[in-house]
Amino acid sequence: MSDRSSTDEATVPRRDAARNAELALLLEVAGTPKPGNVDRLRDHPDLHFDHFLAGAVGAAPGLRLAAGSGPLGEAFERAVAGMTEQRGGNTQFGALLALCPLVRAASRDDLSSEGVRRVVAETTVEDACSFYRAFDHVGVAVDDPPEGMADLDVRRGSDAIPMVRERDLTLADLMERSGDGDGVAREWTDGFPRTFEAAERVVADDGPVSERGARAFLHLLADEVDTFVATTSDEAAAREATERAQAVLAGEEDAASLAEEFVERGINPGTTADLVAAALFVALERGVEV
Amino acid sequence: MSDRSSTDEATVPRRDAARNAELALLLEVAGTPKPGNVDRLRDHPDLHFDHFLAGAVGAAPGLRLAAGSGPLGEAFERAVAGMTEQRGGNTQFGALLALCPLVRAASRDDLSSEGVRRVVAETTVEDACSFYRAFDHVGVAVDDPPEGMADLDVRRGSDAIPMVRERDLTLADLMERSGDGDGVAREWTDGFPRTFEAAERVVADDGPVSERGARAFLHLLADEVDTFVATTSDEAAAREATERAQAVLAGEEDAASLAEEFVERGINPGTTADLVAAALFVALERGVEV
């Protein structure tokens, strides 16, 4: 299918931030091995590679809104709603939560830790309400809410909205309160330090971009326990996942065998994958070519 | 990453024709094994799975134009230009050529053999000029032009445009003249019979949609020689590819082994893959759920 490209640079449209975000979702799921996750070579029992492809395409209109100037929460809700137009359930909820403020910052030519902090600081109570509505579209595995926040349990979906308004909580406030149990929320609060660091790794790496993503995944997992594993399995499994990623990086364990084992045991470092999608987006915006 | 979906059907946006076309491109490349093609498990030496992901995302703005009412040739040229924003060269030229009129027909609620014949019949000399311009964006392996058409060789790209205008050829005229050597052009001229037939097979099949696409691929290849193999390898290789696809369907040969062998030998039934993308699009429009 391929002769040599004679691309006329001048007439080729550049992918914009919304398209790069969609492509980042696709490159993330393609990257292999990412122990415990769906990837190019592995499916979960009820969650197939195809579901992620459809999730990414379905999320695109919401990502387009994130690249605009309307309410960020609405963009996120729309992205999640579109993502669910497939039969696998939740594929990329956390990745979209990470991507939306990054896409907004990129669309302002302000894709830096400070830039995304500004985006986060601007979120409103209405954005928080949209965030709750997003949970109406799809079941998402989350921890029990922190002490004193039972009426704000995200699993209540839009039923929690009156309480969000009563407490006058912005989306930034909510993320700050969820940071202990959720690695994506922590990125929101801290200016996405792990995302930008992983993006630098992807930029400095070489080879196919999805494979760079898989390598970034191992480093992220080795650096910090995955909050999704802590929620869906337990703390011990989360610690084990991190220790075994360290072993892979030390050359003591084989990543592909670990991937088989984790899929079999249902150990799924989904938050780490979310951050890889975010990092791939930043890397694409930084000019990494596919 | 997955709890059970509790999707609220009423509020979930449906994928439109342009998005279904993009998704069809992604499901096509994911489907495995498709002997000789890049798929979920196989890359070519200079053409990686990632290139197809970026090709599909890049083509999306052009596919959006195809779903509108402007010139179809311009939509195609734009799709090809966007497709090339990756380093693999030509990934989906033929698939986009097949998809554009189908997307246009679908956007008119007229996705049938007759409906797409109407779209083809409406193409103009300007559409033919845009078709030639598309060859400026990327190298595409094609046959020598038929007798008496040397000055219309598509490899001349936009340099051939004065001659297209002089001869007053529409894009439908060009496709008719190219049908002998190109399976996609033949679909244009004949009302996409193989595409619609393969789509019916995909609809009637079950399991993950990309895997249905891979099965449809084998049937298409077993039914008819692949014109891209005839062009890039030779007629004997094209006949062999078809015979061995027949052997796979007869249970006499293993599809995965054949895929390894064909990739190694550079036998690439790209036109058959193009028709699979087109068939997957029709199937998605017919309501097949991912």
Coordinates of C-alpha atoms in Angstrom, one line a residue:
Chain A
M1 CA 0.0 0.0 0.0
S2 CA 3.0 2.3 0.3
D3 CA 5.2 4.0 -2.1
R4 CA 7.4 6.7 -0.8
S5 CA 5.5 9.7 0.3
S6 CA 5.9 12.9 -1.7
T7 CA 3.8 14.9 0.8
D8 CA 3.4 18.6 -0.1
E9 CA 3.9 20.1 3.4
A10 CA 2.3 23.4 2.4
T11 CA -1.1 22.0 1.6
V12 CA -1.4 19.3 4.3
P13 CA -3.7 20.4 7.2
R14 CA -2.1 20.1 10.6
R15 CA -4.0 18.0 13.2
D16 CA -5.4 20.4 15.8
A17 CA -5.6 19.8 19.5
A18 CA -8.9 17.9 19.4
R19 CA -7.6 15.5 16.7
N20 CA -4.4 15.0 18.6
A21 CA -6.3 14.1 21.7
E22 CA -8.3 11.5 19.7
L23 CA -5.2 10.1 18.2
A24 CA -3.5 10.0 21.6
L25 CA -6.4 7.7 22.8
L26 CA -5.8 5.4 19.8
L27 CA -2.1 5.3 20.2
E28 CA -2.5 4.6 23.9
V29 CA -4.6 1.5 23.5
A30 CA -2.4 0.3 20.6
G31 CA 0.8 0.4 22.7
T32 CA 1.9 -3.0 23.9
P33 CA 2.8 -4.5 26.3
K34 CA 1.0 -2.4 29.0
P35 CA 0.7 -5.1 31.7
G36 CA -3.0 -5.5 32.7
N37 CA -4.5 -3.3 30.1
V38 CA -6.2 -3.9 26.8
D39 CA -3.6 -3.3 24.1
R40 CA -2.8 -4.2 20.5
L41 CA -2.3 -7.9 21.5
R42 CA -4.7 -8.3 24.4
D43 CA -8.4 -8.0 25.2
H44 CA -10.2 -8.3 28.5
P45 CA -13.1 -10.8 28.8
D46 CA -15.8 -8.2 28.1
L47 CA -13.7 -5.3 26.9
H48 CA -12.2 -5.6 23.4
F49 CA -9.8 -3.5 21.5
D50 CA -12.6 -2.5 19.1
H51 CA -14.5 -0.8 22.1
F52 CA -11.6 1.5 22.6
L53 CA -11.5 2.4 18.9
A54 CA -15.2 3.3 19.0
G55 CA -14.7 5.1 22.3
A56 CA -12.0 7.3 20.9
V57 CA -14.1 8.2 17.7
G58 CA -17.2 8.7 19.8
A59 CA -15.4 11.0 22.2
A60 CA -14.1 13.3 19.4
P61 CA -17.0 15.7 19.4
G62 CA -16.6 16.3 23.1
L63 CA -12.8 16.8 22.6
R64 CA -13.7 19.3 19.9
L65 CA -15.7 21.3 22.6
A66 CA -12.8 21.1 24.9
A67 CA -10.7 22.8 22.3
G68 CA -13.3 25.6 22.1
S69 CA -14.2 28.2 24.7
G70 CA -17.5 26.8 26.2
P71 CA -17.9 25.2 29.6
L72 CA -15.2 22.5 30.1
G73 CA -17.5 20.3 32.2
E74 CA -20.0 20.1 29.3
A75 CA -17.1 19.2 26.9
F76 CA -16.1 16.4 29.2
E77 CA -19.7 15.1 29.6
R78 CA -20.2 15.1 25.9
A79 CA -16.9 13.3 25.4
V80 CA -18.0 10.6 27.9
A81 CA -21.4 10.3 26.3
G82 CA -19.9 9.8 22.9
M83 CA -17.3 7.4 24.3
T84 CA -20.1 5.1 25.5
E85 CA -21.5 4.5 22.0
Q86 CA -20.1 0.9 22.1
R87 CA -20.9 -2.1 24.1
G88 CA -17.8 -2.4 26.3
G89 CA -18.9 0.1 28.9
N90 CA -16.2 2.4 30.3
T91 CA -13.2 2.5 28.1
Q92 CA -11.6 6.0 28.5
F93 CA -13.4 7.9 31.2
G94 CA -10.2 8.8 33.2
A95 CA -8.3 9.5 30.0
L96 CA -10.9 12.0 28.9
L97 CA -10.9 13.6 32.3
A98 CA -7.1 14.1 32.0
L99 CA -7.3 15.2 28.4
C100 CA -10.0 17.9 28.6
P101 CA -8.1 20.6 30.5
L102 CA -4.9 19.7 28.5
V103 CA -6.8 20.2 25.2
R104 CA -8.2 23.5 26.5
A105 CA -4.7 24.7 27.5
A106 CA -3.3 23.6 24.1
S107 CA -6.1 25.4 22.2
R108 CA -4.9 28.6 24.0
D109 CA -1.3 27.9 23.1
D110 CA -0.7 27.5 26.8
L111 CA 0.2 23.8 27.2
S112 CA 2.3 23.9 30.3
S113 CA 1.8 23.1 33.9
E114 CA 1.0 26.7 34.6
G115 CA -1.3 26.9 31.6
V116 CA -3.4 23.8 32.6
R117 CA -3.5 25.1 36.2
R118 CA -5.1 28.3 34.9
V119 CA -7.7 26.1 33.0
V120 CA -8.4 24.1 36.2
A121 CA -8.7 27.3 38.3
E122 CA -11.4 28.7 35.9
T123 CA -13.7 25.7 36.4
T124 CA -17.1 26.4 37.9
V125 CA -19.9 24.8 39.9
E126 CA -21.6 24.2 36.6
D127 CA -18.6 22.2 35.4
A128 CA -18.8 20.2 38.5
C129 CA -22.5 19.5 37.8
S130 CA -21.6 18.3 34.3
F131 CA -18.9 16.0 35.8
Y132 CA -21.6 14.4 37.9
R133 CA -23.9 14.0 34.8
A134 CA -21.1 12.2 33.0
F135 CA -21.5 9.3 35.5
D136 CA -25.1 8.9 34.3
H137 CA -23.7 7.7 31.0
V138 CA -21.5 4.9 32.1
G139 CA -20.6 2.8 35.2
V140 CA -17.1 3.8 36.5
A141 CA -15.3 2.0 39.2
V142 CA -14.5 4.5 42.0
D143 CA -13.6 4.4 45.6
D144 CA -16.1 5.2 48.4
P145 CA -16.1 9.0 48.8
P146 CA -13.9 10.6 51.5
E147 CA -15.2 11.3 55.0
G148 CA -18.1 13.8 55.0
M149 CA -18.7 13.5 51.3
A150 CA -21.1 10.6 51.1
D151 CA -23.8 12.9 49.6
L152 CA -21.3 13.8 46.9
D153 CA -20.6 10.2 45.9
V154 CA -20.0 10.4 42.1
R155 CA -21.9 7.1 41.7
R156 CA -25.0 9.1 42.5
G157 CA -24.6 10.8 39.1
S158 CA -26.8 13.8 38.5
D159 CA -28.7 13.0 41.7
A160 CA -25.9 14.6 43.6
I161 CA -26.1 17.9 41.7
P162 CA -28.3 19.8 44.2
M163 CA -25.7 19.1 46.9
V164 CA -22.9 20.2 44.6
R165 CA -24.7 23.5 44.1
E166 CA -25.5 23.9 47.8
R167 CA -21.9 23.4 48.7
D168 CA -20.8 25.7 45.9
L169 CA -18.1 23.3 44.7
T170 CA -16.3 23.9 41.5
L171 CA -14.8 21.0 39.4
A172 CA -11.4 22.1 40.7
D173 CA -12.7 21.8 44.3
L174 CA -14.0 18.3 43.6
M175 CA -10.7 17.1 42.1
E176 CA -8.8 18.5 45.0
R177 CA -11.1 16.5 47.4
S178 CA -10.7 13.3 45.3
G179 CA -6.9 13.5 44.8
D180 CA -6.1 10.9 47.6
G181 CA -7.9 8.1 45.8
D182 CA -7.5 9.1 42.2
G183 CA -4.4 9.6 40.2
V184 CA -6.1 11.7 37.5
A185 CA -7.7 14.0 40.1
R186 CA -4.2 14.5 41.6
E187 CA -2.9 15.6 38.2
W188 CA -5.7 18.1 38.0
T189 CA -4.7 19.6 41.3
D190 CA -1.0 19.5 40.9
G191 CA -0.6 20.9 37.4
F192 CA -0.2 17.5 35.7
P193 CA 3.4 16.9 36.7
R194 CA 3.5 13.1 35.9
T195 CA 1.8 13.8 32.6
F196 CA 4.4 16.4 31.5
E197 CA 7.2 14.2 32.7
A198 CA 6.0 11.2 30.8
A199 CA 5.5 13.4 27.7
E200 CA 9.2 14.4 27.9
R201 CA 10.1 10.7 28.0
V202 CA 7.9 10.1 24.9
V203 CA 9.5 13.0 23.1
A204 CA 13.0 11.8 23.9
D205 CA 12.3 8.2 23.0
D206 CA 12.3 6.8 19.5
G207 CA 10.4 4.2 17.4
P208 CA 6.7 4.0 16.8
V209 CA 4.8 6.3 19.1
S210 CA 2.4 3.7 20.5
E211 CA 5.5 1.7 21.6
R212 CA 6.9 4.8 23.3
G213 CA 3.6 5.0 25.1
A214 CA 4.0 1.4 26.3
R215 CA 7.5 2.2 27.7
A216 CA 6.2 5.4 29.4
F217 CA 3.5 3.2 31.0
L218 CA 6.0 1.0 32.6
H219 CA 7.9 4.0 34.0
L220 CA 4.8 5.6 35.4
L221 CA 3.6 2.4 37.0
A222 CA 7.1 1.7 38.5
D223 CA 7.1 5.3 39.9
E224 CA 3.7 5.3 41.7
V225 CA 1.0 2.8 42.6
D226 CA -2.0 2.8 40.3
T227 CA -5.2 4.1 42.1
F228 CA -7.5 2.2 39.8
V229 CA -5.9 -1.1 40.8
A230 CA -6.2 0.0 44.4
T231 CA -9.9 0.5 43.8
T232 CA -10.8 -2.4 41.6
S233 CA -8.5 -5.0 43.2
D234 CA -6.9 -3.9 46.4
E235 CA -3.9 -2.0 47.9
A236 CA -1.7 -5.1 47.9
A237 CA -2.3 -5.7 44.2
A238 CA -1.5 -2.0 43.5
R239 CA 1.8 -2.3 45.3
E240 CA 2.6 -5.5 43.6
A241 CA 1.9 -4.0 40.2
T242 CA 4.3 -1.2 40.9
E243 CA 7.0 -3.5 42.2
R244 CA 6.7 -5.8 39.2
A245 CA 6.9 -2.9 36.8
Q246 CA 10.1 -2.0 38.6
A247 CA 11.3 -5.5 38.1
V248 CA 10.6 -5.3 34.4
L249 CA 12.6 -2.0 34.1
A250 CA 15.4 -3.7 36.1
G251 CA 15.4 -6.5 33.5
E252 CA 14.3 -9.1 36.0
E253 CA 10.9 -9.8 34.6
D254 CA 9.4 -10.0 31.1
A255 CA 6.8 -7.3 30.3
A256 CA 4.8 -9.6 27.9
S257 CA 4.5 -12.4 30.4
L258 CA 3.5 -9.9 33.1
A259 CA 0.9 -8.6 30.7
E260 CA -0.6 -12.1 30.3
E261 CA -0.6 -12.7 34.0
F262 CA -2.2 -9.3 35.0
V263 CA -4.9 -9.7 32.4
E264 CA -5.6 -13.2 33.7
R265 CA -5.7 -11.9 37.3
G266 CA -7.8 -8.9 36.5
I267 CA -5.1 -6.5 37.7
N268 CA -5.8 -3.4 35.5
P269 CA -3.6 -0.3 36.0
G270 CA -6.2 1.9 34.2
T271 CA -5.1 5.2 35.8
T272 CA -1.6 4.7 34.5
A273 CA -3.0 4.1 31.0
D274 CA -5.1 7.3 31.4
L275 CA -1.9 9.3 32.1
V276 CA -0.2 7.6 29.1
A277 CA -3.0 8.9 26.9
A278 CA -2.5 12.4 28.4
A279 CA 1.3 12.2 27.9
L280 CA 0.9 11.1 24.3
F281 CA -1.4 14.0 23.7
V282 CA 1.2 16.4 25.1
A283 CA 4.0 14.7 23.0
L284 CA 1.9 15.1 19.8
E285 CA 1.4 18.7 20.6
R286 CA 5.1 19.1 21.2
G287 CA 5.6 17.9 17.6
V288 CA 6.3 14.2 17.9
E289 CA 5.5 12.7 14.5
V290 CA 3.7 9.4 14.0
Chain B
M1 CA -11.7 0.1 33.5
S2 CA -15.1 -1.4 33.1
D3 CA -18.2 -1.6 35.2
R4 CA -21.5 -2.4 33.5
S5 CA -22.7 0.3 31.2
S6 CA -25.8 2.2 32.3
T7 CA -25.9 4.2 29.1
D8 CA -28.8 6.6 28.8
E9 CA -29.7 6.0 25.2
A10 CA -31.7 9.2 24.9
T11 CA -28.8 11.5 25.5
V12 CA -26.0 9.7 23.7
P13 CA -25.1 11.3 20.4
R14 CA -25.2 8.8 17.5
R15 CA -22.1 8.5 15.3
D16 CA -22.9 10.2 12.0
A17 CA -21.7 9.0 8.6
A18 CA -18.3 10.8 8.7
R19 CA -17.5 9.3 12.1
N20 CA -18.6 5.8 11.0
A21 CA -16.3 6.1 8.1
E22 CA -13.4 7.0 10.3
L23 CA -14.3 4.1 12.7
A24 CA -14.5 1.8 9.7
L25 CA -10.9 2.6 8.7
L26 CA -9.8 1.9 12.3
L27 CA -11.7 -1.4 12.5
E28 CA -10.4 -2.4 9.2
V29 CA -6.7 -2.1 10.1
A30 CA -7.4 -3.8 13.5
G31 CA -8.9 -6.9 12.0
T32 CA -6.6 -9.9 12.0
P33 CA -5.5 -12.0 10.3
K34 CA -5.8 -10.3 6.9
P35 CA -3.0 -12.1 5.0
G36 CA -0.5 -9.7 3.6
N37 CA -1.8 -6.5 5.3
V38 CA -0.9 -4.5 8.3
D39 CA -3.3 -5.6 11.1
R40 CA -3.5 -5.7 14.8
L41 CA -0.7 -8.2 15.0
R42 CA 1.5 -7.3 12.0
D43 CA 3.4 -4.3 10.6
H44 CA 5.2 -4.0 7.3
P45 CA 8.8 -2.9 7.3
D46 CA 8.1 0.8 6.8
L47 CA 4.4 0.9 7.5
H48 CA 3.3 0.6 11.1
F49 CA -0.1 0.1 12.7
D50 CA 0.3 3.6 14.1
H51 CA 0.5 5.1 10.6
F52 CA -3.0 3.8 9.9
L53 CA -4.4 5.2 13.2
A54 CA -3.0 8.6 12.3
G55 CA -4.2 8.2 8.7
A56 CA -7.8 7.6 9.9
V57 CA -7.8 10.5 12.3
G58 CA -6.2 12.8 9.7
A59 CA -8.7 11.8 7.0
A60 CA -11.7 12.7 9.2
P61 CA -12.1 16.3 8.1
G62 CA -12.2 15.2 4.5
L63 CA -14.8 12.5 5.4
R64 CA -16.8 15.3 7.1
L65 CA -16.8 17.2 3.8
A66 CA -17.9 14.0 2.0
A67 CA -20.9 13.9 4.3
G68 CA -21.8 17.5 3.3
S69 CA -23.0 18.8 0.0
G70 CA -19.8 20.4 -1.5
P71 CA -17.7 18.9 -4.3
L72 CA -17.0 15.2 -3.7
G73 CA -13.6 15.4 -5.3
E74 CA -12.5 18.1 -3.0
A75 CA -13.7 16.0 0.0
F76 CA -11.6 13.1 -1.3
E77 CA -8.5 15.3 -1.9
R78 CA -8.8 16.8 1.6
A79 CA -9.2 13.3 3.1
V80 CA -6.0 12.1 1.4
A81 CA -4.1 15.2 2.4
G82 CA -5.1 14.7 6.0
M83 CA -4.3 11.0 5.8
T84 CA -0.7 11.8 4.9
E85 CA 0.0 13.5 8.1
Q86 CA 2.1 10.6 9.3
R87 CA 5.4 9.1 8.1
G88 CA 4.3 5.9 6.6
G89 CA 3.2 7.3 3.2
N90 CA 0.1 5.9 1.6
T91 CA -2.1 4.1 4.2
Q92 CA -5.7 4.4 3.1
F93 CA -5.9 6.1 -0.4
G94 CA -8.0 3.4 -1.9
A95 CA -10.2 3.0 1.1
L96 CA -11.0 6.7 1.1
L97 CA -11.8 6.6 -2.6
A98 CA -14.3 3.9 -1.9
L99 CA -15.7 5.6 1.2
C100 CA -16.3 9.1 -0.1
P101 CA -19.3 8.3 -2.4
L102 CA -20.7 5.9 0.2
V103 CA -20.5 8.6 2.9
R104 CA -22.2 11.0 0.6
A105 CA -25.0 8.5 -0.2
A106 CA -25.4 7.7 3.5
S107 CA -25.6 11.4 4.4
R108 CA -28.6 11.6 2.0
D109 CA -30.2 8.6 3.6
D110 CA -29.7 6.8 0.3
L111 CA -27.0 4.2 1.1
S112 CA -27.8 1.6 -1.5
S113 CA -26.3 0.5 -4.8
E114 CA -28.7 2.9 -6.6
G115 CA -28.0 5.7 -4.2
V116 CA -24.3 5.5 -4.6
R117 CA -24.7 5.2 -8.4
R118 CA -26.5 8.5 -8.2
V119 CA -23.6 10.1 -6.3
V120 CA -21.1 8.8 -8.9
A121 CA -23.2 10.0 -11.8
E122 CA -23.2 13.5 -10.4
T123 CA -19.4 13.8 -10.3
T124 CA -17.9 16.6 -12.4
V125 CA -14.8 17.4 -14.3
E126 CA -13.8 19.5 -11.3
D127 CA -14.1 16.3 -9.1
A128 CA -11.7 14.6 -11.6
C129 CA -9.2 17.5 -11.2
S130 CA -9.3 17.1 -7.4
F131 CA -8.7 13.4 -7.8
Y132 CA -5.5 14.2 -9.7
R133 CA -4.5 16.7 -7.1
A134 CA -4.8 14.0 -4.5
F135 CA -1.8 12.2 -6.1
D136 CA 0.3 15.3 -5.4
H137 CA 0.0 14.5 -1.7
V138 CA 1.3 10.9 -1.6
G139 CA 2.9 8.2 -3.8
V140 CA 0.4 5.6 -4.7
A141 CA 1.2 2.4 -6.5
V142 CA -0.8 2.2 -9.7
D143 CA -0.7 0.4 -13.1
D144 CA 0.4 2.1 -16.3
P145 CA -2.5 3.9 -17.8
P146 CA -4.7 2.1 -20.4
E147 CA -3.9 2.5 -24.1
G148 CA -4.4 6.1 -25.3
M149 CA -4.4 7.5 -21.8
A150 CA -0.7 8.2 -21.1
D151 CA -1.4 11.9 -20.8
L152 CA -3.9 11.0 -18.1
D153 CA -1.5 9.0 -16.0
V154 CA -2.6 9.7 -12.4
R155 CA 1.1 9.6 -11.4
R156 CA 1.4 13.0 -13.2
G157 CA -0.8 14.4 -10.4
S158 CA -2.1 17.9 -11.0
D159 CA 0.1 18.2 -14.1
A160 CA -2.5 16.1 -15.9
I161 CA -5.4 18.5 -15.1
P162 CA -5.3 20.5 -18.3
M163 CA -5.7 17.3 -20.2
V164 CA -8.6 16.2 -18.0
R165 CA -10.4 19.5 -18.7
E166 CA -9.6 19.3 -22.4
R167 CA -11.1 15.9 -22.6
D168 CA -14.0 16.9 -20.4
L169 CA -13.8 13.9 -18.2
T170 CA -15.8 13.6 -15.0
L171 CA -14.5 11.5 -12.0
A172 CA -17.1 8.9 -13.0
D173 CA -15.6 8.8 -16.5
L174 CA -12.1 8.3 -15.1
M175 CA -13.2 5.5 -12.8
E176 CA -14.9 3.8 -15.7
R177 CA -11.7 3.9 -17.7
S178 CA -9.6 2.6 -14.7
G179 CA -11.9 -0.3 -13.8
D180 CA -9.9 -3.0 -15.5
G181 CA -6.9 -2.4 -13.4
D182 CA -8.4 -1.2 -10.2
G183 CA -10.9 -3.0 -8.0
V184 CA -12.1 0.2 -6.3
A185 CA -12.7 2.0 -9.6
R186 CA -14.7 -1.0 -10.6
E187 CA -16.9 -0.6 -7.5
W188 CA -17.5 3.0 -8.4
T189 CA -18.7 2.0 -11.9
D190 CA -20.8 -1.0 -10.9
G191 CA -22.7 0.4 -7.9
F192 CA -20.4 -1.1 -5.2
P193 CA -21.7 -4.7 -5.5
R194 CA -18.8 -6.4 -3.7
T195 CA -18.9 -3.8 -0.9
F196 CA -22.6 -4.3 -0.2
E197 CA -22.3 -8.0 -0.4
A198 CA -19.4 -8.0 2.1
A199 CA -21.4 -5.6 4.3
E200 CA -24.2 -8.2 4.4
R201 CA -21.7 -10.8 5.5
V202 CA -20.5 -8.5 8.3
V203 CA -24.0 -7.8 9.5
A204 CA -24.9 -11.5 9.5
D205 CA -21.6 -12.4 11.3
D206 CA -21.1 -12.1 15.0
G207 CA -18.3 -11.3 17.4
P208 CA -16.0 -8.2 17.5
V209 CA -16.6 -6.1 14.4
S210 CA -12.9 -6.0 13.4
E211 CA -12.8 -9.8 13.4
R212 CA -15.8 -9.9 11.2
G213 CA -13.9 -7.6 8.8
A214 CA -11.0 -10.0 8.8
R215 CA -13.4 -12.8 7.8
A216 CA -15.0 -10.7 5.1
F217 CA -11.5 -10.0 3.8
L218 CA -10.8 -13.7 3.2
H219 CA -14.1 -14.1 1.4
L220 CA -13.5 -11.1 -0.8
L221 CA -10.0 -12.2 -1.6
A222 CA -11.1 -15.8 -2.4
D223 CA -13.8 -14.5 -4.7
E224 CA -11.6 -12.2 -6.9
V225 CA -8.0 -11.4 -7.5
D226 CA -6.7 -8.3 -5.8
T227 CA -5.7 -5.6 -8.3
F228 CA -3.2 -4.1 -5.9
V229 CA -1.2 -7.3 -5.7
A230 CA -1.4 -7.5 -9.5
T231 CA 0.1 -4.0 -9.7
T232 CA 2.7 -4.2 -6.9
S233 CA 3.7 -7.9 -7.3
D234 CA 2.4 -9.5 -10.5
E235 CA -0.6 -11.4 -11.9
A236 CA 0.7 -14.7 -10.7
A237 CA 1.0 -13.5 -7.1
A238 CA -2.5 -12.1 -7.4
R239 CA -3.8 -15.4 -8.5
E240 CA -1.9 -17.2 -5.8
A241 CA -3.3 -14.9 -3.1
T242 CA -6.8 -15.7 -4.2
E243 CA -6.2 -19.4 -4.4
R244 CA -4.7 -19.5 -1.0
A245 CA -7.5 -17.5 0.5
Q246 CA -9.8 -20.2 -1.0
A247 CA -7.6 -22.8 0.7
V248 CA -8.0 -21.0 4.0
L249 CA -11.8 -21.0 3.6
A250 CA -11.7 -24.7 2.7
G251 CA -9.8 -25.3 6.0
E252 CA -6.7 -26.5 4.1
E253 CA -4.5 -23.6 5.2
D254 CA -4.0 -21.6 8.3
A255 CA -4.8 -17.9 7.9
A256 CA -2.3 -16.7 10.5
S257 CA 0.6 -18.6 8.8
L258 CA -0.5 -17.3 5.5
A259 CA -0.4 -13.7 6.9
E260 CA 3.2 -14.2 8.1
E261 CA 4.2 -15.6 4.7
F262 CA 2.5 -12.9 2.7
V263 CA 4.0 -10.0 4.8
E264 CA 7.4 -11.6 4.4
R265 CA 7.0 -11.9 0.6
G266 CA 5.5 -8.5 0.2
I267 CA 2.2 -9.8 -1.2
N268 CA -0.2 -7.1 -0.1
P269 CA -3.9 -7.4 -1.1
G270 CA -4.5 -3.7 -0.4
T271 CA -7.6 -3.3 -2.6
T272 CA -9.3 -6.1 -0.8
A273 CA -8.6 -4.2 2.5
D274 CA -10.0 -1.1 0.9
L275 CA -13.2 -2.9 0.2
V276 CA -13.3 -4.2 3.8
A277 CA -13.2 -0.7 5.1
A278 CA -16.0 0.3 2.8
A279 CA -18.0 -2.8 3.8
L280 CA -17.5 -2.1 7.5
F281 CA -18.7 1.5 6.9
V282 CA -21.9 0.2 5.3
A283 CA -22.4 -2.3 8.2
L284 CA -22.0 0.4 10.8
E285 CA -24.6 2.5 8.9
R286 CA -26.8 -0.6 8.9
G287 CA -26.7 -0.6 12.7
V288 CA -24.0 -3.1 13.5
E289 CA -22.9 -2.3 17.1
V290 CA -19.2 -2.3 18.1

